[in-house]
XYZ file of C-alpha atoms in Angstrom:
728
model
C 140.574 129.847 99.636
C 139.212 126.390 100.193
C 135.879 125.684 98.003
C 133.363 123.305 98.329
C 133.030 121.283 95.144
C 134.151 118.125 97.113
C 131.681 118.435 99.994
C 128.915 119.062 97.283
C 129.823 115.858 95.474
C 129.789 113.777 98.765
C 126.277 115.393 100.028
C 124.728 114.688 96.463
C 126.190 110.939 96.978
C 125.041 110.808 100.547
C 121.483 112.087 99.475
C 121.310 109.366 96.831
C 122.214 106.628 99.146
C 119.412 107.771 101.815
C 116.760 107.840 98.940
C 118.024 104.232 97.765
C 117.718 102.905 101.440
C 114.360 104.803 102.206
C 112.756 103.724 98.817
C 114.113 99.913 99.097
C 113.146 99.678 102.672
C 109.613 100.939 102.176
C 109.219 98.581 98.886
C 109.503 95.592 101.169
C 106.676 96.624 103.284
C 104.092 98.067 100.716
C 101.802 94.759 100.356
C 101.489 94.492 104.215
C 101.108 98.324 105.016
C 99.205 99.608 101.537
C 98.158 96.542 99.705
C 94.359 95.800 99.158
C 94.954 93.288 102.125
C 97.318 95.601 104.047
C 96.658 97.330 107.246
C 95.647 100.892 105.556
C 94.992 100.252 101.938
C 96.397 103.234 100.141
C 93.503 103.347 97.835
C 91.478 104.879 100.323
C 93.370 107.976 100.563
C 92.994 109.003 96.928
C 89.530 109.494 96.259
C 88.848 111.996 93.310
C 86.241 114.896 94.590
C 85.210 116.067 91.243
C 88.146 118.801 91.125
C 90.376 119.923 88.179
C 93.224 117.769 87.292
C 95.822 120.186 88.484
C 94.280 121.522 91.557
C 93.708 118.064 92.633
C 97.628 117.370 92.048
C 98.408 120.756 93.777
C 96.062 120.045 96.992
C 97.456 116.632 97.130
C 100.734 116.367 95.409
C 101.393 112.710 94.282
C 102.229 111.106 91.043
C 99.841 108.126 92.178
C 96.735 110.036 90.835
C 98.068 108.650 87.248
C 98.246 104.923 88.554
C 94.917 104.135 86.986
C 96.380 105.259 83.384
C 99.159 102.827 83.634
C 96.680 100.043 84.473
C 97.727 99.945 88.142
C 95.877 100.297 91.622
C 97.569 102.803 94.214
C 99.313 100.103 95.960
C 101.136 98.797 92.531
C 101.596 102.720 91.708
C 103.622 102.855 95.014
C 105.597 99.683 94.327
C 106.529 101.244 90.764
C 107.553 104.397 92.314
C 109.542 102.610 95.114
C 111.572 100.631 92.515
C 112.081 103.675 90.201
C 113.319 105.602 93.134
C 115.940 103.010 93.985
C 117.267 102.382 90.669
C 117.559 106.227 89.914
C 119.053 106.710 93.490
C 121.360 103.986 92.893
C 122.580 105.489 89.435
C 122.931 108.989 91.211
C 125.174 107.199 94.018
C 127.273 105.481 91.186
C 127.737 107.927 88.371
C 128.469 111.570 88.285
C 126.278 112.599 85.191
C 123.133 111.313 87.181
C 123.507 113.698 89.992
C 121.614 116.219 87.979
C 118.832 118.754 89.299
C 116.223 116.540 87.089
C 117.227 113.397 88.677
C 116.924 114.716 92.302
C 113.691 116.663 91.231
C 112.685 113.008 90.394
C 113.308 111.483 93.588
C 112.034 114.296 95.698
C 108.501 114.125 93.769
C 108.503 110.423 94.193
C 109.003 110.203 97.832
C 106.721 113.149 98.175
C 104.159 110.964 96.307
C 104.543 108.204 98.609
C 104.238 110.212 101.890
C 100.991 111.516 100.670
C 99.404 108.074 101.155
C 101.746 106.801 103.508
C 99.275 107.762 106.548
C 100.664 106.893 110.071
C 103.433 104.760 109.070
C 105.251 107.539 107.187
C 104.627 110.275 110.040
C 108.377 110.358 110.936
C 110.241 113.369 111.204
C 113.142 111.674 109.219
C 110.724 111.200 106.191
C 110.051 114.709 106.252
C 113.800 115.829 106.732
C 114.501 113.483 103.667
C 111.915 115.559 101.810
C 113.481 118.711 102.662
C 117.058 117.466 102.130
C 116.043 116.154 98.543
C 114.594 119.385 97.363
C 117.977 120.974 98.437
C 119.776 118.529 96.467
C 117.936 119.972 93.466
C 119.280 123.241 93.930
C 122.532 122.080 94.802
C 123.484 119.453 92.100
C 125.286 121.235 88.885
C 122.988 121.646 85.909
C 125.866 119.852 83.598
C 128.685 117.884 84.253
C 131.385 119.906 86.360
C 134.097 121.571 84.738
C 137.581 120.000 85.355
C 138.773 121.548 88.653
C 142.238 121.830 87.060
C 141.333 124.023 84.412
C 139.283 127.279 84.584
C 136.635 128.068 82.186
C 137.125 131.239 80.335
C 136.164 134.147 82.157
C 135.788 132.536 85.631
C 138.912 132.941 88.168
C 139.803 129.544 89.505
C 137.224 127.895 87.558
C 134.685 128.676 90.221
C 131.324 129.574 89.183
C 129.660 132.878 90.939
C 126.539 130.678 92.101
C 128.707 127.657 93.148
C 127.857 126.748 96.770
C 124.989 129.173 97.238
C 122.166 126.781 97.561
C 124.715 124.557 99.761
C 124.579 127.184 102.494
C 120.683 125.980 102.971
C 121.990 122.574 104.007
C 124.219 124.106 106.624
C 121.008 126.146 107.713
C 119.073 123.050 108.021
C 121.516 121.279 110.079
C 121.631 123.928 112.238
C 118.003 124.152 112.625
C 117.719 120.342 112.977
C 120.193 120.193 115.880
C 119.651 123.122 117.681
C 115.899 122.661 117.837
C 116.283 119.106 118.881
C 118.391 120.332 121.774
C 115.728 123.090 122.555
C 112.953 120.941 122.962
C 114.177 118.522 125.397
C 114.273 121.293 127.903
C 111.049 123.058 126.816
C 109.086 119.835 127.134
C 109.802 120.114 130.774
C 110.515 116.421 130.617
C 111.864 115.624 134.162
C 114.023 113.013 132.843
C 116.171 115.697 130.826
C 116.174 118.121 133.390
C 117.603 115.595 136.107
C 119.901 114.247 133.333
C 118.581 111.009 134.162
C 118.471 110.123 130.455
C 121.812 108.562 128.886
C 121.005 109.566 125.399
C 118.174 110.593 123.102
C 114.657 109.060 123.458
C 112.866 109.236 120.137
C 109.627 111.690 119.569
C 107.692 111.967 116.161
C 105.024 113.948 115.476
C 102.213 111.393 116.685
C 104.021 111.142 120.249
C 102.153 113.680 122.288
C 102.829 114.166 126.005
C 103.794 110.972 126.718
C 106.687 111.593 129.204
C 105.975 109.613 132.618
C 105.674 111.520 135.682
C 109.003 111.244 137.722
C 108.686 110.653 141.428
C 110.601 112.982 143.886
C 113.346 110.415 144.787
C 114.666 108.247 141.724
C 116.677 104.861 142.289
C 119.692 104.638 140.433
C 118.160 102.089 138.359
C 115.650 104.424 136.924
C 118.525 106.917 135.773
C 119.551 104.299 133.216
C 116.664 103.230 131.191
C 116.962 104.879 127.620
C 118.823 102.081 125.799
C 116.479 99.646 126.966
C 113.236 101.641 126.141
C 114.225 102.859 122.718
C 112.202 101.504 120.014
C 114.809 99.047 118.568
C 117.967 98.555 120.689
C 121.104 96.868 119.347
C 122.999 94.491 121.154
C 125.383 97.065 122.268
C 122.575 98.852 124.012
C 122.606 95.968 126.517
C 126.284 96.753 127.614
C 125.822 100.828 127.211
C 122.884 100.331 129.651
C 125.156 98.834 132.118
C 127.723 101.952 132.270
C 127.921 103.872 135.501
C 125.149 106.293 136.360
C 127.740 109.247 136.505
C 128.728 108.493 133.044
C 125.029 108.405 131.787
C 124.371 111.931 133.387
C 127.679 113.077 131.835
C 126.454 112.098 128.399
C 123.093 113.969 128.425
C 125.590 117.251 129.467
C 127.489 116.466 126.269
C 124.193 115.865 124.324
C 123.185 119.497 125.263
C 126.465 120.865 124.467
C 126.616 119.257 120.850
C 122.980 119.861 120.139
C 122.787 123.408 121.824
C 125.876 125.453 122.136
C 127.821 123.935 119.252
C 125.572 124.383 116.062
C 126.001 128.360 116.194
C 129.740 127.208 115.432
C 128.350 126.086 111.803
C 128.614 129.739 110.650
C 131.864 130.601 112.447
C 134.299 132.641 110.403
C 137.280 130.138 111.543
C 137.641 127.080 109.489
C 138.823 125.133 112.412
C 135.701 125.847 114.500
C 133.359 124.587 111.775
C 135.518 121.381 111.718
C 135.226 120.822 115.452
C 131.517 121.403 115.176
C 131.552 118.550 112.264
C 133.531 116.177 114.400
C 131.378 116.573 117.284
C 128.246 115.937 115.232
C 129.636 112.885 113.556
C 130.654 111.625 117.374
C 126.904 111.867 118.473
C 125.398 110.240 115.321
C 127.867 107.248 115.418
C 127.194 106.621 118.992
C 123.384 106.488 118.401
C 124.284 104.168 115.801
C 126.040 101.699 117.680
C 123.200 101.815 120.259
C 120.002 101.965 118.376
C 118.466 101.055 115.256
C 117.292 104.268 113.819
C 117.094 103.479 110.176
C 118.503 106.269 108.005
C 118.244 109.044 110.313
C 121.826 108.813 111.298
C 123.114 108.720 107.983
C 121.210 111.534 106.545
C 122.223 113.643 109.550
C 125.777 112.974 108.509
C 125.186 113.650 105.198
C 123.781 117.157 106.394
C 127.174 117.637 108.169
C 129.196 117.550 104.958
C 128.114 121.276 104.461
C 130.554 122.113 107.380
C 133.647 120.529 105.131
C 135.843 121.927 102.695
C 137.843 120.957 99.694
C 141.065 121.097 101.280
C 140.170 118.967 104.314
C 138.666 116.574 102.376
C 141.627 116.326 99.883
C 143.929 115.615 103.124
C 146.983 117.280 101.311
C 150.334 116.452 102.661
C 152.122 118.418 105.428
C 154.487 119.796 103.012
C 151.691 121.384 100.879
C 150.304 122.546 104.285
C 153.505 124.415 104.932
C 153.661 125.985 102.010
C 150.402 127.833 102.147
C 151.580 129.148 105.621
C 150.650 132.828 105.451
C 153.978 134.784 104.850
C 152.666 138.357 104.382
C 151.934 140.412 107.967
C 148.141 140.923 107.179
C 147.850 137.137 106.602
C 149.882 136.276 109.849
C 147.728 138.838 111.670
C 144.418 137.336 110.684
C 145.615 133.792 111.738
C 146.796 135.095 115.079
C 143.376 136.651 115.334
C 141.816 133.278 114.255
C 143.661 131.318 116.914
C 142.626 133.635 119.744
C 139.348 133.458 118.473
C 139.118 130.024 118.525
C 140.630 129.602 121.919
C 138.044 131.857 123.446
C 135.308 130.081 122.085
C 136.833 126.852 123.521
C 137.210 128.547 126.899
C 133.723 129.905 126.820
C 132.310 126.493 125.957
C 133.900 124.886 128.724
C 133.068 127.470 131.241
C 129.421 127.505 130.042
C 129.035 123.444 130.589
C 130.666 123.863 134.170
C 128.635 126.496 135.086
C 125.256 125.426 133.781
C 125.633 121.900 134.654
C 127.711 122.081 138.095
C 130.582 119.701 136.913
C 132.443 118.714 139.633
C 135.330 115.996 139.898
C 135.307 113.720 143.117
C 138.749 112.505 143.425
C 137.953 110.108 146.034
C 135.370 108.158 144.266
C 136.759 108.943 140.661
C 133.725 110.197 138.941
C 132.304 113.410 137.552
C 129.271 114.721 139.348
C 126.701 116.826 137.400
C 123.623 118.310 137.938
C 121.080 121.333 136.139
C 121.788 124.534 137.745
C 119.255 126.576 136.003
C 115.487 126.535 135.922
C 112.742 126.061 133.482
C 111.883 129.791 133.869
C 115.672 130.904 133.212
C 116.155 128.698 130.157
C 112.483 130.096 128.723
C 114.013 133.557 129.090
C 117.341 132.565 127.574
C 115.597 131.184 124.636
C 113.512 134.348 124.249
C 116.699 136.172 124.011
C 118.434 134.056 121.550
C 115.610 132.801 119.138
C 115.722 136.125 117.080
C 119.251 136.478 117.264
C 119.912 132.913 115.903
C 117.898 133.950 112.875
C 119.799 136.971 112.095
C 122.850 134.977 112.635
C 121.623 132.888 109.704
C 120.551 136.159 107.667
C 124.148 137.525 108.280
C 125.679 134.297 106.906
C 123.443 134.020 103.779
C 124.354 137.733 103.395
C 128.026 137.157 103.528
C 127.549 134.039 100.925
C 125.387 136.286 98.631
C 127.916 139.116 98.526
C 130.596 136.365 97.987
C 128.853 135.010 95.044
C 128.015 138.884 93.582
C 131.790 139.517 94.022
C 132.597 136.266 91.925
C 130.115 137.465 89.498
C 132.058 140.973 89.163
C 135.248 139.185 88.591
C 133.920 137.177 85.486
C 135.236 138.760 82.241
C 133.405 139.421 79.270
C 129.926 140.667 78.726
C 128.645 137.396 77.516
C 130.238 135.326 80.109
C 128.753 137.905 82.630
C 125.135 137.533 81.356
C 125.318 133.800 81.181
C 126.474 133.622 85.020
C 123.950 136.009 86.249
C 120.986 133.961 84.668
C 121.780 130.875 87.641
C 123.100 133.415 90.158
C 119.934 135.295 90.274
C 117.816 131.884 89.943
C 119.576 130.395 92.759
C 119.835 133.601 94.901
C 116.237 134.276 94.765
C 115.375 130.421 95.557
C 117.896 130.246 98.554
C 116.666 133.585 100.157
C 112.876 132.458 99.634
C 113.619 129.104 101.026
C 115.367 130.912 104.073
C 112.451 132.941 104.851
C 110.140 130.108 104.763
C 112.164 128.024 106.965
C 112.048 130.667 109.576
C 108.411 130.035 110.200
C 108.626 126.452 111.369
C 111.982 127.489 113.097
C 110.268 129.674 115.235
C 107.503 127.171 116.543
C 109.983 126.487 119.444
C 109.726 129.847 120.835
C 105.991 131.245 120.527
C 106.726 134.969 121.063
C 109.480 134.781 118.366
C 107.044 133.253 116.205
C 104.380 136.012 116.484
C 107.108 138.557 115.561
C 108.072 137.100 112.356
C 107.646 139.091 109.047
C 104.056 138.510 107.888
C 105.178 137.828 104.507
C 107.157 134.892 105.737
C 104.054 133.317 107.116
C 102.316 133.845 103.713
C 105.058 132.286 101.894
C 105.210 129.216 104.037
C 101.414 128.700 104.314
C 101.439 128.773 100.185
C 103.881 125.782 100.214
C 103.635 124.086 103.226
C 101.930 121.074 101.940
C 105.109 120.243 99.910
C 107.587 120.030 103.068
C 109.948 122.276 101.737
C 110.673 123.141 105.279
C 109.606 121.787 108.534
C 109.989 121.777 112.365
C 112.005 119.501 114.076
C 112.132 118.392 117.753
C 113.438 114.986 117.667
C 114.035 113.097 121.103
C 111.730 115.299 122.746
C 111.022 113.107 125.979
C 112.023 110.197 127.712
C 109.539 107.272 127.642
C 109.255 103.965 129.553
C 110.438 104.805 133.088
C 110.146 101.959 135.171
C 110.373 99.612 132.035
C 109.633 99.747 128.640
C 105.888 99.078 127.697
C 105.411 96.435 125.162
C 102.754 95.115 123.624
C 102.600 91.069 122.730
C 100.051 89.869 120.380
C 98.664 86.346 121.119
C 96.318 83.957 118.765
C 94.210 80.831 120.027
C 91.985 78.422 118.150
C 89.969 77.631 121.398
C 90.130 80.937 123.423
C 91.778 79.007 126.086
C 95.364 77.924 124.800
C 97.078 81.068 123.635
C 100.521 81.434 121.489
C 102.326 84.358 121.056
C 102.822 86.002 117.925
C 106.595 87.041 117.540
C 107.732 89.796 115.479
C 111.282 89.637 113.565
C 112.576 92.830 114.989
C 110.854 94.364 118.158
C 111.387 92.787 121.556
C 109.293 89.666 122.432
C 111.208 86.578 122.851
C 113.385 86.730 126.266
C 116.364 84.936 124.817
C 116.547 86.609 121.542
C 119.359 89.263 121.217
C 118.402 92.567 119.995
C 118.599 92.779 115.959
C 120.691 95.054 113.831
C 118.406 96.370 111.078
C 119.725 99.805 110.199
C 119.215 101.205 107.500
C 115.950 99.330 107.122
C 112.912 100.670 109.194
C 110.439 98.038 110.122
C 107.444 100.662 110.288
C 105.022 97.989 111.712
C 107.403 97.204 114.596
C 107.766 101.215 115.127
C 104.230 101.839 115.340
C 103.880 98.923 117.688
C 106.323 100.576 120.082
C 104.188 103.821 119.947
C 100.999 102.026 120.397
C 102.294 100.354 123.704
C 102.398 104.047 124.994
C 99.074 104.403 125.247
C 95.674 102.767 125.012
C 94.944 101.052 121.604
C 92.285 103.641 120.607
C 95.302 106.130 120.473
C 96.563 103.548 117.393
C 93.411 103.080 115.267
C 95.580 101.013 112.635
C 95.835 98.127 115.438
C 92.223 97.227 114.891
C 92.959 96.682 111.181
C 95.891 94.658 111.962
C 93.946 92.377 114.257
C 91.332 91.609 111.539
C 94.189 91.032 109.006
C 95.767 88.476 111.390
C 92.090 86.781 111.912
C 91.823 86.579 108.150
C 95.138 85.184 107.641
C 96.407 87.860 105.141
C 99.908 86.686 104.031
C 101.191 90.329 103.246
C 100.546 91.403 106.573
C 102.118 88.222 107.929
C 105.303 88.832 106.443
C 105.852 92.071 108.013
C 105.690 90.079 111.287
C 107.792 86.905 110.093
C 109.163 86.943 106.708
C 110.054 83.287 106.844
C 106.439 81.750 106.996
C 107.132 78.663 108.891
C 108.222 80.889 111.820
C 104.689 82.265 112.331
C 102.669 79.884 114.555
C 99.380 80.252 112.659
C 100.813 80.043 109.183
C 98.864 76.893 108.425
C 95.322 78.167 109.577
C 94.661 81.607 110.908
C 93.761 81.829 114.647
C 90.110 82.004 115.768
C 90.832 84.569 118.197
C 93.331 87.123 118.525
C 94.109 89.487 121.359
C 97.115 91.631 123.068
C 98.847 92.120 126.180
C 100.753 94.783 127.588
C 104.107 93.988 129.425
C 106.888 96.083 130.980
C 110.259 94.859 129.675
C 113.721 95.134 131.198
C 117.436 94.307 130.246
C 118.207 90.993 131.834
C 121.189 91.045 134.484
C 124.618 90.029 133.637
C 123.997 87.008 135.790
C 121.027 85.846 133.740
C 122.838 83.976 131.068
C 120.833 82.845 127.942
C 118.568 85.927 128.355
C 118.616 89.471 127.196
C 115.078 90.512 128.522
C 113.116 89.968 131.378
C 109.493 91.125 131.720
C 106.362 91.489 133.973
C 102.693 91.380 132.562
C 100.915 94.811 133.194
C 97.418 94.495 131.756
C 95.285 93.695 128.820
C 95.865 96.098 125.755
C 93.619 94.772 123.182
C 90.740 92.236 124.207
C 90.126 88.921 122.502
C 88.033 88.986 119.349
C 87.368 86.912 116.427
C 86.034 87.425 112.987
C 82.404 89.131 113.060
C 82.847 89.960 116.836
C 80.794 93.102 116.937
C 83.169 94.803 119.231
C 85.711 94.766 116.469
C 83.381 95.797 114.098
C 82.546 98.686 115.937
C 86.002 99.765 116.170
C 86.444 99.453 112.502
C 83.719 101.372 111.502
C 84.510 104.064 114.074
C 87.907 104.520 112.730
C 86.616 103.922 109.109
C 88.635 100.889 108.403
C 86.058 98.365 107.039
C 86.110 97.048 103.758
C 83.025 98.418 102.451
C 84.429 98.873 98.647
C 86.602 95.843 97.285
C 89.220 97.299 95.063
C 88.592 97.483 91.501
C 90.083 94.317 89.492
C 92.864 94.979 87.130
C 93.595 93.195 83.993
C 96.081 90.136 84.591
C 97.300 90.842 81.105
C 98.921 94.269 81.765
C 102.610 93.919 81.278
C 103.653 96.438 83.712
C 101.332 94.980 86.453
C 103.045 91.456 85.375
C 106.253 92.659 85.689
C 105.748 94.037 89.224
C 104.370 90.915 90.345
C 107.405 88.959 88.889
C 109.869 91.341 90.754
C 107.816 90.876 93.958
C 108.106 87.017 93.794
C 111.871 87.406 92.995
C 112.543 89.539 96.040
C 109.973 88.292 98.722
C 112.021 85.714 100.289
C 114.938 88.077 101.194
C 114.645 89.986 104.478
C 114.758 93.753 104.146
C 118.169 94.071 105.936
C 119.719 91.520 103.897
C 118.336 93.133 100.705
C 119.582 96.794 101.703
C 122.984 95.388 102.656
C 123.036 93.491 99.514
C 122.471 97.072 97.604
C 125.294 98.429 99.810
C 127.739 95.509 98.900
C 126.777 96.073 95.242
C 127.412 99.712 95.131
C 130.835 99.035 97.407
C 131.899 96.221 94.724
C 130.806 98.732 91.617
C 133.247 101.524 93.155
C 136.327 99.019 93.574
C 135.779 98.252 89.870
C 135.629 101.854 88.735
C 138.640 102.252 90.807
C 140.461 99.603 89.256
C 139.404 100.283 85.656
C 138.917 103.788 85.475
C 141.077 106.064 83.246
C 142.823 107.552 86.348
C 144.575 104.001 86.746
C 146.315 104.369 83.407
C 149.743 105.860 82.998
C 149.549 109.365 81.845
C 151.289 110.368 78.699
C 154.473 112.818 79.048
C 152.477 115.853 77.951
C 149.785 115.147 80.668
C 152.569 114.678 83.092
C 153.446 118.134 82.763
C 150.131 119.812 82.220
C 148.711 119.738 86.102
C 152.044 121.743 87.424
C 151.362 124.796 85.275
C 147.407 124.382 85.890
C 148.081 124.491 89.615
C 150.462 127.441 89.448
C 147.641 129.532 87.519
C 144.982 128.417 90.162
C 147.727 129.317 93.012
C 148.107 132.828 91.410
C 144.379 133.303 91.199
C 144.180 132.394 94.631
C 146.700 134.950 95.831
C 144.753 137.755 93.803
C 141.568 136.901 95.469
C 140.901 139.635 98.201
C 138.598 137.152 100.456
C 140.253 136.507 103.857
C 141.169 132.772 104.827
C 138.820 132.945 108.029
C 135.877 133.779 105.722
C 132.734 131.858 106.521
C 131.270 132.009 102.723
C 130.468 128.449 101.052
C 133.469 128.794 98.942
C 136.212 129.929 101.535
C 138.571 127.415 103.530
C 136.023 124.745 104.886
C 133.773 122.770 103.571
C 129.110 120.763 103.440
C 121.285 119.097 106.683
C 118.828 116.580 106.091
C 118.486 116.269 105.815
């Protein structure tokens, strides 16, 4: 019976890596985003309202309330949390003893604290996904050092604790909610691009992207069918080449997206191990293709981390074919189960193939050597289907969870000795209760995608969710809801001038601007200002209040904000003297044609996005006052003799010359180098004594004997069965 110890360790390492990237990426941007001279100073978000300390902490759960006790302002507190989070996550990534529930609880609390003051720049779904995944890691992480898997602890068959893998099931449920909801909302949004299969991949949508899907005309030109790669926020160079793929292949990839996101996720709970592995590799394929063509920071890595819940120890151990042949079932009940599992697997694959062909009208045109596709169902039919399957998917999750609980209870019954039984009952009871509670809480945001099902949920689940909603223990997801930028990607270009007549463009490091500059590769870093500039371009500037504050900081020549635009100061055109006037223009950008050598983009002016303003301009003052962005209360001065503050300033000076992607890749390189050194110098590389050489064989025999004694079938879907891994 395959266990989940290796997938759990892989999951914990992956969560630590994502936390490291998230904290380090944010750290590089704190002065420009949240500092006293930043776009949205964080000190404005934490204003004591005369409430008790614990009530204040519960309503706005952030450790930054305690920053003044350390002699730090809110922005410096953010820096301290980000640095500590990076170091702690790095330690958990490198050393197993630090993969402890307390460590992941600190990481989760630190990131939750950051999100409480992050405002619009931290309103992305992957930030919520990281918080939810991070809290699950608290439950998945072992309380102490894991026992040697070659030696069974006294009273525990095969060395497996009853509660092992129970909380890990929630990771699989989170992955299901993320992928299934992301596929469903593409169709419930009524975006014609998705219904017409005119998008060749996902176009990002987050909480602040409201109703921005452009209306499509009745007849779309072939060029309009291939616009996603050039309209996503930060495309990669590979996106330029993917943009040139045939239209029929773009449409077919949309069909594949619906298949992977809607039809495949129920297989996460399949009783047949090979079905779960097939579902795993389909998710990996989708995420890898997204990584190649788009800079989606740590989101795709986080999704891959969640997908580890679909793996098992046997698959990760990659045992030889000889050992596999030894495990071939010999008794007729096992042989019968194997045949039934194979038949079920073939039936599922056949059903998926039939459903795709039927729902999307797949036809092979042998003359033109293409595969034609179209949506054969209506919005009403899909809505009725969604009503029919939403509650059953919840019951599917409940049934899978029930199996996990029964499996854990069966393991507890097998524990020998009264004291051992009592000791095993405590973590089993705690984790079992927490798992059931989190599952009930998650049903509420999951049901948002289908209103009638949401209203039929148990009221107790609604009350429980309302109590902890502000902790973001469970969130609703609907990534890549709508296609944007039909007819060209809208792009805001800032311009500065000294006289109001000669204007110079202000080029950003990452977002499109210069027509000759190739798209960058910045993953896993997220330049949050560049992302918000992309959202700002989708509507009027009044929908993005922070933009007026950005203009103000550029007029004031604030260095922290300038570093968000150009880390290399001489590359900023107004580094010697701030511009007297600043304005913004809206353009439409397209990828260049293959024959336009030396150019990656072409563009066309559309309209003025933000009027020309200067310091003291009444129009600018009105906007700042309207959005509450005026500097009425200057920050309180902190003592320069504060040792902690001086240390933070020193670290900032040392790291500021580095661009964020270089810093993150440097961290990754350091992790790789340390891992190599650990492998070369670790105790496993030393020759074993004669006694040790003979010891594993007998231990393996005892483990094999305990496996044969186990009544659980090989096709079980429990987290300790032949298998195994969400959000993150």
